[in-house]
Amino acid sequence: MKSIDFFEQQFRQQAARGDFALSPFEEAVLPYLSGGVLELGCGLGNLAIAAAKKGCAVTALDASRTAVDRVNEAANRLGLSLAAYQVDLSTYAIDGDYDCIVAIGLLMFFAKERAHVLLADIVSHVKPGGIAALSVMTEGTTFVGALEAGNHYLFDENELSGPFKGWEILLSRHDEMTEPDNTVKKFHTVVARRLA
Ligand SMILES: C[S@@+](CC[C@H](N)C(=O)[O-])C[C@H]1O[C@@H](n2cnc3c(N)ncnc32)[C@H](O)[C@@H]1O
């Protein structure tokens, strides 16, 4: 898949120069995380590591070998309750219930049907009182570097809120980022708590 190759290359470059900063979305989500956390599409694991440092028990999944190795190296070195696994999330089914499930910048890399299946899988595996934290690219995004033609999905502006009717919405925000050649990336980020 194009997105997997794109990020593998990007992560090799970032790891080589020691670029392990939290993204703005990871910064926004971190305060809500506690207990057992599943992170899908963890990338270099900056959020997973920060969550484990504040006491969470984290399982982190990603397709990138470089990313998974970096996360496990940091977990071992720092003695964290954190394990990362190399998984292709285009076919993965969540195997248990969690206090928090996180997917930041992931679901748009699948076709609409798969994005919705994985979204429903996330929603159904959050424990009562637990948190789902998601960020997706939305319509109007014109920066398509990592997106594979015919195998991606830009969500409607507020579509991500749909599955969380009846949940407590703790955060809902829209961001727009300027990219090269007058292109933009648009995101909707939601943190929601399933009622206990
Ligand atoms: C935009 S990055 C986000 C990384 C991290 N969550 C962050 O916020 O910095 C997208 C991530 O999704 C992962 N990814 C894309 N397609 C995937 C797939 N089919 N299976 C597993 N991971 C995938 C990439 O390797 C990458 O780590």
mmCIF file of C-alpha atoms and ligand atoms in Angstrom:
data_model
loop_
_atom_site.group_PDB
_atom_site.id
_atom_site.type_symbol
_atom_site.label_atom_id
_atom_site.label_comp_id
_atom_site.label_asym_id
_atom_site.label_seq_id
_atom_site.Cartn_x
_atom_site.Cartn_y
_atom_site.Cartn_z
ATOM 1 C CA MET A 1 0.000 0.000 0.000
ATOM 2 C CA LYS A 2 1.229 3.484 -0.851
ATOM 3 C CA SER A 3 0.587 4.878 2.641
ATOM 4 C CA ILE A 4 2.668 2.149 4.302
ATOM 5 C CA ASP A 5 5.653 2.784 1.994
ATOM 6 C CA PHE A 6 5.241 6.557 2.349
ATOM 7 C CA PHE A 7 5.393 6.449 6.151
ATOM 8 C CA GLU A 8 8.148 3.830 6.287
ATOM 9 C CA GLN A 9 10.360 6.219 4.314
ATOM 10 C CA GLN A 10 9.296 9.205 6.409
ATOM 11 C CA PHE A 11 9.903 7.401 9.711
ATOM 12 C CA ARG A 12 13.386 6.262 8.645
ATOM 13 C CA GLN A 13 14.301 9.889 7.984
ATOM 14 C CA GLN A 14 12.704 11.131 11.224
ATOM 15 C CA ALA A 15 14.357 8.407 13.310
ATOM 16 C CA ALA A 16 17.741 9.187 11.739
ATOM 17 C CA ARG A 17 17.518 12.828 12.798
ATOM 18 C CA GLY A 18 15.890 12.104 16.179
ATOM 19 C CA ASP A 19 12.619 13.853 15.327
ATOM 20 C CA PHE A 20 10.250 12.426 17.932
ATOM 21 C CA ALA A 21 8.021 15.419 18.754
ATOM 22 C CA LEU A 22 4.331 14.925 19.577
ATOM 23 C CA SER A 23 2.028 16.188 16.826
ATOM 24 C CA PRO A 24 -0.613 18.798 17.765
ATOM 25 C CA PHE A 25 -3.257 16.044 17.658
ATOM 26 C CA GLU A 26 -1.240 13.792 19.954
ATOM 27 C CA GLU A 27 -0.746 16.728 22.350
ATOM 28 C CA ALA A 28 -4.499 17.331 22.370
ATOM 29 C CA VAL A 29 -5.394 13.695 23.063
ATOM 30 C CA LEU A 30 -2.742 12.795 25.665
ATOM 31 C CA PRO A 31 -4.489 14.367 28.715
ATOM 32 C CA TYR A 32 -7.544 12.117 28.201
ATOM 33 C CA LEU A 33 -5.641 8.807 28.249
ATOM 34 C CA SER A 34 -5.549 6.459 31.241
ATOM 35 C CA GLY A 35 -5.616 2.732 31.985
ATOM 36 C CA GLY A 36 -5.332 0.197 29.190
ATOM 37 C CA VAL A 37 -4.754 1.925 25.842
ATOM 38 C CA LEU A 38 -4.850 0.519 22.309
ATOM 39 C CA GLU A 39 -3.302 2.799 19.698
ATOM 40 C CA LEU A 40 -3.920 1.985 16.037
ATOM 41 C CA GLY A 41 -1.463 3.555 13.579
ATOM 42 C CA CYS A 42 0.935 4.632 16.337
ATOM 43 C CA GLY A 43 3.632 5.860 13.966
ATOM 44 C CA LEU A 44 6.893 6.528 15.804
ATOM 45 C CA GLY A 45 5.003 6.051 19.059
ATOM 46 C CA ASN A 46 5.390 9.506 20.512
ATOM 47 C CA LEU A 47 1.876 9.406 21.993
ATOM 48 C CA ALA A 48 2.154 5.758 23.064
ATOM 49 C CA ILE A 49 5.423 6.479 24.885
ATOM 50 C CA ALA A 50 4.044 9.631 26.542
ATOM 51 C CA ALA A 51 0.920 7.731 27.659
ATOM 52 C CA ALA A 52 3.004 4.872 29.077
ATOM 53 C CA LYS A 53 5.211 7.396 30.894
ATOM 54 C CA LYS A 54 2.126 8.669 32.714
ATOM 55 C CA GLY A 55 1.104 5.164 33.759
ATOM 56 C CA CYS A 56 -0.984 3.739 30.928
ATOM 57 C CA ALA A 57 -0.519 0.144 29.761
ATOM 58 C CA VAL A 58 -0.236 0.590 26.007
ATOM 59 C CA THR A 59 -0.539 -1.735 23.023
ATOM 60 C CA ALA A 60 0.579 0.070 19.864
ATOM 61 C CA LEU A 61 0.040 -1.191 16.317
ATOM 62 C CA ASP A 62 1.464 0.017 13.017
ATOM 63 C CA ALA A 63 2.556 -1.338 9.646
ATOM 64 C CA SER A 64 5.949 0.372 9.736
ATOM 65 C CA ARG A 65 8.851 -1.863 10.853
ATOM 66 C CA THR A 66 10.956 1.203 11.641
ATOM 67 C CA ALA A 67 8.186 2.660 13.827
ATOM 68 C CA VAL A 68 7.470 -0.569 15.699
ATOM 69 C CA ASP A 69 11.165 -1.177 16.375
ATOM 70 C CA ARG A 70 11.593 2.369 17.667
ATOM 71 C CA VAL A 71 8.618 2.053 20.025
ATOM 72 C CA ASN A 72 9.809 -1.266 21.462
ATOM 73 C CA GLU A 73 13.380 0.002 21.838
ATOM 74 C CA ALA A 74 12.142 3.017 23.809
ATOM 75 C CA ALA A 75 9.773 0.875 25.898
ATOM 76 C CA ASN A 76 12.599 -1.497 26.870
ATOM 77 C CA ARG A 77 15.084 1.287 27.542
ATOM 78 C CA LEU A 78 12.630 3.245 29.708
ATOM 79 C CA GLY A 79 10.988 0.219 31.365
ATOM 80 C CA LEU A 80 7.517 1.173 30.149
ATOM 81 C CA SER A 81 4.338 -0.908 30.040
ATOM 82 C CA LEU A 82 4.218 -0.612 26.256
ATOM 83 C CA ALA A 83 4.427 -3.155 23.454
ATOM 84 C CA ALA A 84 4.275 -2.448 19.728
ATOM 85 C CA TYR A 85 3.432 -4.909 16.978
ATOM 86 C CA GLN A 86 3.726 -4.740 13.194
ATOM 87 C CA VAL A 87 0.182 -5.206 11.893
ATOM 88 C CA ASP A 88 -1.616 -4.435 8.632
ATOM 89 C CA LEU A 89 -4.700 -2.638 9.918
ATOM 90 C CA SER A 90 -6.476 -2.977 6.580
ATOM 91 C CA THR A 91 -7.522 -6.462 7.727
ATOM 92 C CA TYR A 92 -7.129 -6.346 11.524
ATOM 93 C CA ALA A 93 -9.963 -6.963 14.001
ATOM 94 C CA ILE A 94 -9.637 -5.589 17.553
ATOM 95 C CA ASP A 95 -9.248 -8.471 19.981
ATOM 96 C CA GLY A 96 -10.477 -7.102 23.313
ATOM 97 C CA ASP A 97 -11.966 -4.162 25.206
ATOM 98 C CA TYR A 98 -9.876 -1.166 26.283
ATOM 99 C CA ASP A 99 -10.159 1.912 28.506
ATOM 100 C CA CYS A 100 -8.980 4.002 25.579
ATOM 101 C CA ILE A 101 -8.680 3.361 21.849
ATOM 102 C CA VAL A 102 -6.756 5.895 19.781
ATOM 103 C CA ALA A 103 -6.448 6.273 16.006
ATOM 104 C CA ILE A 104 -4.885 9.561 14.976
ATOM 105 C CA GLY A 105 -4.359 10.139 11.278
ATOM 106 C CA LEU A 106 -5.169 6.573 10.254
ATOM 107 C CA LEU A 107 -8.691 5.946 8.973
ATOM 108 C CA MET A 108 -8.347 8.067 5.815
ATOM 109 C CA PHE A 109 -5.780 5.600 4.470
ATOM 110 C CA PHE A 110 -8.512 3.017 3.854
ATOM 111 C CA ALA A 111 -11.382 2.951 1.370
ATOM 112 C CA LYS A 112 -14.706 4.156 2.812
ATOM 113 C CA GLU A 113 -16.098 0.703 3.620
ATOM 114 C CA ARG A 114 -12.970 -0.416 5.503
ATOM 115 C CA ALA A 115 -12.679 2.946 7.290
ATOM 116 C CA HIS A 116 -16.225 2.514 8.574
ATOM 117 C CA VAL A 117 -15.706 -1.126 9.591
ATOM 118 C CA LEU A 118 -12.619 -0.179 11.612
ATOM 119 C CA LEU A 119 -14.393 2.848 13.108
ATOM 120 C CA ALA A 120 -17.272 0.603 14.239
ATOM 121 C CA ASP A 121 -14.759 -1.910 15.619
ATOM 122 C CA ILE A 122 -13.129 0.878 17.659
ATOM 123 C CA VAL A 123 -16.486 2.124 18.980
ATOM 124 C CA SER A 124 -17.593 -1.364 20.033
ATOM 125 C CA HIS A 125 -14.365 -2.144 21.941
ATOM 126 C CA VAL A 126 -14.251 0.886 24.261
ATOM 127 C CA LYS A 127 -15.194 -0.099 27.817
ATOM 128 C CA PRO A 128 -18.054 1.719 29.590
ATOM 129 C CA GLY A 129 -16.620 4.998 30.879
ATOM 130 C CA GLY A 130 -13.746 4.661 28.413
ATOM 131 C CA ILE A 131 -12.426 6.946 25.690
ATOM 132 C CA ALA A 132 -12.207 6.900 21.915
ATOM 133 C CA ALA A 133 -9.770 9.439 20.446
ATOM 134 C CA LEU A 134 -9.774 9.825 16.675
ATOM 135 C CA SER A 135 -8.493 12.235 14.068
ATOM 136 C CA VAL A 136 -9.274 11.933 10.355
ATOM 137 C CA MET A 137 -8.665 13.926 7.194
ATOM 138 C CA THR A 138 -11.782 15.570 5.846
ATOM 139 C CA GLU A 139 -13.167 16.745 2.528
ATOM 140 C CA GLY A 140 -11.424 19.789 1.137
ATOM 141 C CA THR A 141 -7.989 18.270 1.730
ATOM 142 C CA THR A 142 -5.911 18.901 -1.391
ATOM 143 C CA PHE A 143 -2.540 17.615 -0.137
ATOM 144 C CA VAL A 144 -2.617 14.000 -1.284
ATOM 145 C CA GLY A 145 1.038 12.923 -0.878
ATOM 146 C CA ALA A 146 0.370 9.790 1.184
ATOM 147 C CA LEU A 147 -3.090 8.975 -0.178
ATOM 148 C CA GLU A 148 -3.465 6.125 -2.649
ATOM 149 C CA ALA A 149 -5.845 6.741 -5.557
ATOM 150 C CA GLY A 150 -8.994 4.641 -5.066
ATOM 151 C CA ASN A 151 -7.884 3.480 -1.628
ATOM 152 C CA HIS A 152 -8.480 6.355 0.727
ATOM 153 C CA TYR A 153 -11.421 8.215 2.218
ATOM 154 C CA LEU A 154 -11.854 11.860 3.134
ATOM 155 C CA PHE A 155 -14.587 12.068 5.784
ATOM 156 C CA ASP A 156 -17.400 14.615 5.679
ATOM 157 C CA GLU A 157 -16.627 17.506 7.984
ATOM 158 C CA ASN A 158 -18.679 16.178 10.923
ATOM 159 C CA GLU A 159 -19.046 12.523 9.948
ATOM 160 C CA LEU A 160 -16.724 11.396 12.722
ATOM 161 C CA SER A 161 -19.213 12.604 15.320
ATOM 162 C CA GLY A 162 -21.917 10.223 14.049
ATOM 163 C CA PRO A 163 -20.879 7.030 15.857
ATOM 164 C CA PHE A 164 -20.641 8.878 19.170
ATOM 165 C CA LYS A 165 -24.284 9.836 19.616
ATOM 166 C CA GLY A 166 -25.118 9.132 23.263
ATOM 167 C CA TRP A 167 -21.455 9.481 24.281
ATOM 168 C CA GLU A 168 -20.003 12.510 26.090
ATOM 169 C CA ILE A 169 -18.017 14.556 23.568
ATOM 170 C CA LEU A 170 -14.936 15.831 25.391
ATOM 171 C CA LEU A 171 -13.222 17.389 22.379
ATOM 172 C CA SER A 172 -14.306 18.124 18.824
ATOM 173 C CA ARG A 173 -12.133 20.361 16.725
ATOM 174 C CA HIS A 174 -11.377 21.139 13.099
ATOM 175 C CA ASP A 175 -7.873 22.001 11.942
ATOM 176 C CA GLU A 176 -6.518 23.170 8.618
ATOM 177 C CA MET A 177 -2.822 22.996 7.788
ATOM 178 C CA THR A 178 -1.110 24.701 4.876
ATOM 179 C CA GLU A 179 1.086 22.445 2.761
ATOM 180 C CA PRO A 180 3.416 23.076 -0.229
ATOM 181 C CA ASP A 181 2.071 24.218 -3.614
ATOM 182 C CA ASN A 182 -0.963 25.962 -2.064
ATOM 183 C CA THR A 183 -2.437 22.679 -0.841
ATOM 184 C CA VAL A 184 -4.114 22.085 2.529
ATOM 185 C CA LYS A 185 -4.812 19.240 4.937
ATOM 186 C CA LYS A 186 -8.084 19.371 6.869
ATOM 187 C CA PHE A 187 -8.758 17.306 9.974
ATOM 188 C CA HIS A 188 -11.584 16.557 12.386
ATOM 189 C CA THR A 189 -10.487 15.355 15.812
ATOM 190 C CA VAL A 190 -12.897 13.862 18.345
ATOM 191 C CA VAL A 191 -12.382 12.593 21.890
ATOM 192 C CA ALA A 192 -15.510 10.930 23.248
ATOM 193 C CA ARG A 193 -16.349 9.067 26.448
ATOM 194 C CA ARG A 194 -18.724 6.098 26.443
ATOM 195 C CA LEU A 195 -21.189 6.582 29.271
ATOM 196 C CA ALA A 196 -20.555 4.203 32.178
HETATM 197 C C1 LIG B 1 -0.316 10.141 9.507
HETATM 198 S S1 LIG B 1 0.571 8.813 10.248
HETATM 199 C C2 LIG B 1 0.008 9.025 11.924
HETATM 200 C C3 LIG B 1 0.977 8.464 12.920
HETATM 201 C C4 LIG B 1 0.668 8.854 14.374
HETATM 202 N N1 LIG B 1 -0.641 8.369 14.786
HETATM 203 C C5 LIG B 1 0.741 10.354 14.555
HETATM 204 O O1 LIG B 1 -0.278 10.971 14.856
HETATM 205 O O2 LIG B 1 1.837 10.918 14.417
HETATM 206 C C6 LIG B 1 -0.349 7.380 9.689
HETATM 207 C C7 LIG B 1 0.099 6.079 10.301
HETATM 208 O O3 LIG B 1 -0.750 5.031 9.830
HETATM 209 C C8 LIG B 1 0.069 3.914 9.527
HETATM 210 N N2 LIG B 1 -0.626 3.097 8.550
HETATM 211 C C9 LIG B 1 -1.090 3.467 7.328
HETATM 212 N N3 LIG B 1 -1.673 2.427 6.719
HETATM 213 C C10 LIG B 1 -1.582 1.371 7.575
HETATM 214 C C11 LIG B 1 -2.001 0.012 7.528
HETATM 215 N N4 LIG B 1 -2.638 -0.503 6.459
HETATM 216 N N5 LIG B 1 -1.769 -0.770 8.589
HETATM 217 C C12 LIG B 1 -1.132 -0.280 9.680
HETATM 218 N N6 LIG B 1 -0.709 0.987 9.792
HETATM 219 C C13 LIG B 1 -0.925 1.806 8.742
HETATM 220 C C14 LIG B 1 1.361 4.516 9.007
HETATM 221 O O4 LIG B 1 2.431 3.610 9.059
HETATM 222 C C15 LIG B 1 1.512 5.700 9.942
HETATM 223 O O5 LIG B 1 2.201 5.354 11.111
#
